[in-house]
Amino acid sequence: MEKQEQIVEMFNEIAPTYDKANRFISFGIDTSWRKKAVKIMLEKFRLKSIKIADVACGTGDMIGVWQEFAPKFDVKIEKLLGIDPSVGMLDVAKKRFPDLEFIVAKADNTTLNNDFVDILSISYGIRNVVKRAKALKEFNRVIKNGGYVVILEFTKRQNSGFVDNVRDFYISKILPKIGAFISKNRAAYEYLPNSIGNFLDKKSFVEELRCAGFEPEIVQGFSFDVSTLFVAKKVKEI
């Protein structure tokens, strides 16, 4: 089984307990990070009608936030769909949002038409994409000119201060134990700190976005840089 398929299978296994574990591990703060990202984006599309694709949507957390806040910014969501390669995750998402469309597909092959969406969001999923350069190129293809990719992710730290060391200790030592207790799958939650360590720092990922035809407008760290928001505009076809 190739690496990407192994990751997908891992998420299939933890899907039933995924939401509970996430809330517990992050103390619920991950919800505030999603809300901040959505508010920043919807402000840019105030009074407009837009299409949104949430890639690596998992159980639908980000989809729920898009739905909740769009009316508050006078944004009409013409189309909102979720994409994920994990059937287990999508089974949970479909129960939460039975009226929405969900597609079983990978980030590097969404199956969407060219220039289809105004916003493509991916939350805590890009580091799990093995063919990341191909996925970013795919995002460029499906996003309209002038549209945005919105990415929330745990990035590799650039500094080595006290707060950074505390963050790393929690992620590497405490988080796997909590995740294992809730999900009964220790390997899945040992994967998380490893995936962060194998990902990029902010500066390196910004360069990848530029190479994929996007111009980053916002790079903002949340909660002592535990999470980072990238908002990048599609400025050219690639």
PDB file of C-alpha atoms in Angstrom, residues 79-173:
ATOM      1  CA  LYS A  79     -22.373  26.028  -4.006  1.00  0.00           C
ATOM      2  CA  LEU A  80     -20.623  24.444  -1.013  1.00  0.00           C
ATOM      3  CA  LEU A  81     -19.120  21.001  -1.356  1.00  0.00           C
ATOM      4  CA  GLY A  82     -16.710  18.789   0.523  1.00  0.00           C
ATOM      5  CA  ILE A  83     -13.935  16.644  -0.906  1.00  0.00           C
ATOM      6  CA  ASP A  84     -11.998  13.939   0.932  1.00  0.00           C
ATOM      7  CA  PRO A  85     -10.413  10.585   0.036  1.00  0.00           C
ATOM      8  CA  SER A  86     -11.558   9.013   3.318  1.00  0.00           C
ATOM      9  CA  VAL A  87     -14.929   7.314   2.986  1.00  0.00           C
ATOM     10  CA  GLY A  88     -15.084   6.963   6.758  1.00  0.00           C
ATOM     11  CA  MET A  89     -14.709  10.694   7.295  1.00  0.00           C
ATOM     12  CA  LEU A  90     -17.275  11.510   4.618  1.00  0.00           C
ATOM     13  CA  ASP A  91     -19.790   9.120   6.150  1.00  0.00           C
ATOM     14  CA  VAL A  92     -19.715  11.287   9.284  1.00  0.00           C
ATOM     15  CA  ALA A  93     -19.851  14.520   7.241  1.00  0.00           C
ATOM     16  CA  LYS A  94     -22.869  13.335   5.246  1.00  0.00           C
ATOM     17  CA  LYS A  95     -24.801  12.676   8.445  1.00  0.00           C
ATOM     18  CA  ARG A  96     -23.992  16.184   9.685  1.00  0.00           C
ATOM     19  CA  PHE A  97     -24.820  17.870   6.372  1.00  0.00           C
ATOM     20  CA  PRO A  98     -27.252  15.618   4.456  1.00  0.00           C
ATOM     21  CA  ASP A  99     -28.199  18.328   1.954  1.00  0.00           C
ATOM     22  CA  LEU A 100     -24.664  19.041   0.729  1.00  0.00           C
ATOM     23  CA  GLU A 101     -22.593  17.366  -1.958  1.00  0.00           C
ATOM     24  CA  PHE A 102     -19.516  15.347  -1.010  1.00  0.00           C
ATOM     25  CA  ILE A 103     -16.961  13.857  -3.379  1.00  0.00           C
ATOM     26  CA  VAL A 104     -14.572  10.999  -2.617  1.00  0.00           C
ATOM     27  CA  ALA A 105     -11.366  12.345  -4.181  1.00  0.00           C
ATOM     28  CA  LYS A 106      -7.795  13.301  -3.385  1.00  0.00           C
ATOM     29  CA  ALA A 107      -6.450  16.829  -3.174  1.00  0.00           C
ATOM     30  CA  ASP A 108      -4.328  16.337  -6.284  1.00  0.00           C
ATOM     31  CA  ASN A 109      -7.348  15.238  -8.347  1.00  0.00           C
ATOM     32  CA  THR A 110     -10.530  16.904  -7.090  1.00  0.00           C
ATOM     33  CA  THR A 111     -12.570  16.021 -10.234  1.00  0.00           C
ATOM     34  CA  LEU A 112     -13.914  19.600 -10.315  1.00  0.00           C
ATOM     35  CA  ASN A 113     -14.155  21.659 -13.495  1.00  0.00           C
ATOM     36  CA  ASN A 114     -11.651  24.372 -14.401  1.00  0.00           C
ATOM     37  CA  ASP A 115     -12.246  27.791 -12.779  1.00  0.00           C
ATOM     38  CA  PHE A 116     -15.093  26.343 -10.729  1.00  0.00           C
ATOM     39  CA  VAL A 117     -14.810  27.892  -7.253  1.00  0.00           C
ATOM     40  CA  ASP A 118     -14.162  31.312  -5.769  1.00  0.00           C
ATOM     41  CA  ILE A 119     -12.674  29.852  -2.586  1.00  0.00           C
ATOM     42  CA  LEU A 120     -10.930  26.557  -1.935  1.00  0.00           C
ATOM     43  CA  SER A 121     -10.242  25.826   1.718  1.00  0.00           C
ATOM     44  CA  ILE A 122      -8.160  23.059   3.258  1.00  0.00           C
ATOM     45  CA  SER A 123      -7.756  22.840   7.020  1.00  0.00           C
ATOM     46  CA  TYR A 124      -5.021  20.723   8.585  1.00  0.00           C
ATOM     47  CA  GLY A 125      -4.884  18.544   5.504  1.00  0.00           C
ATOM     48  CA  ILE A 126      -2.192  19.858   3.183  1.00  0.00           C
ATOM     49  CA  ARG A 127       0.611  18.293   5.227  1.00  0.00           C
ATOM     50  CA  ASN A 128      -1.071  14.909   4.708  1.00  0.00           C
ATOM     51  CA  VAL A 129      -0.933  15.260   0.920  1.00  0.00           C
ATOM     52  CA  VAL A 130       1.999  13.265  -0.438  1.00  0.00           C
ATOM     53  CA  LYS A 131       1.915  14.914  -3.886  1.00  0.00           C
ATOM     54  CA  ARG A 132       1.673  18.447  -2.530  1.00  0.00           C
ATOM     55  CA  ALA A 133       3.032  20.293  -5.597  1.00  0.00           C
ATOM     56  CA  LYS A 134       0.525  18.475  -7.788  1.00  0.00           C
ATOM     57  CA  ALA A 135      -2.278  19.334  -5.359  1.00  0.00           C
ATOM     58  CA  LEU A 136      -1.411  23.047  -5.365  1.00  0.00           C
ATOM     59  CA  LYS A 137      -1.406  22.966  -9.162  1.00  0.00           C
ATOM     60  CA  GLU A 138      -4.823  21.311  -9.007  1.00  0.00           C
ATOM     61  CA  PHE A 139      -6.066  24.055  -6.687  1.00  0.00           C
ATOM     62  CA  ASN A 140      -4.894  26.631  -9.216  1.00  0.00           C
ATOM     63  CA  ARG A 141      -6.852  24.846 -11.941  1.00  0.00           C
ATOM     64  CA  VAL A 142     -10.196  24.744 -10.117  1.00  0.00           C
ATOM     65  CA  ILE A 143     -10.038  28.235  -8.551  1.00  0.00           C
ATOM     66  CA  LYS A 144     -11.260  31.157 -10.648  1.00  0.00           C
ATOM     67  CA  ASN A 145      -8.830  33.940 -11.540  1.00  0.00           C
ATOM     68  CA  GLY A 146      -8.837  36.320  -8.598  1.00  0.00           C
ATOM     69  CA  GLY A 147     -10.161  33.588  -6.297  1.00  0.00           C
ATOM     70  CA  TYR A 148      -8.486  32.378  -3.124  1.00  0.00           C
ATOM     71  CA  VAL A 149      -6.997  29.334  -1.509  1.00  0.00           C
ATOM     72  CA  VAL A 150      -7.392  29.335   2.289  1.00  0.00           C
ATOM     73  CA  ILE A 151      -5.131  27.024   4.239  1.00  0.00           C
ATOM     74  CA  LEU A 152      -4.925  26.330   7.966  1.00  0.00           C
ATOM     75  CA  GLU A 153      -2.012  24.165   8.977  1.00  0.00           C
ATOM     76  CA  PHE A 154       0.467  23.210  11.662  1.00  0.00           C
ATOM     77  CA  THR A 155       3.805  24.408  10.316  1.00  0.00           C
ATOM     78  CA  LYS A 156       7.308  23.482  11.358  1.00  0.00           C
ATOM     79  CA  ARG A 157       8.641  25.940  13.883  1.00  0.00           C
ATOM     80  CA  GLN A 158      11.238  28.526  12.873  1.00  0.00           C
ATOM     81  CA  ASN A 159      12.290  29.543  16.365  1.00  0.00           C
ATOM     82  CA  SER A 160      13.452  27.692  19.464  1.00  0.00           C
ATOM     83  CA  GLY A 161      12.104  29.690  22.381  1.00  0.00           C
ATOM     84  CA  PHE A 162      10.328  28.613  25.547  1.00  0.00           C
ATOM     85  CA  VAL A 163       6.842  28.701  23.992  1.00  0.00           C
ATOM     86  CA  ASP A 164       8.045  26.720  20.968  1.00  0.00           C
ATOM     87  CA  ASN A 165       9.532  24.053  23.215  1.00  0.00           C
ATOM     88  CA  VAL A 166       6.328  23.805  25.268  1.00  0.00           C
ATOM     89  CA  ARG A 167       4.303  23.449  22.058  1.00  0.00           C
ATOM     90  CA  ASP A 168       6.558  20.709  20.764  1.00  0.00           C
ATOM     91  CA  PHE A 169       6.480  18.857  24.098  1.00  0.00           C
ATOM     92  CA  TYR A 170       2.686  18.881  24.125  1.00  0.00           C
ATOM     93  CA  ILE A 171       2.417  17.746  20.491  1.00  0.00           C
ATOM     94  CA  SER A 172       5.042  15.003  20.740  1.00  0.00           C
ATOM     95  CA  LYS A 173       4.467  13.664  24.270  1.00  0.00           C
TER      96      LYS A 173
END
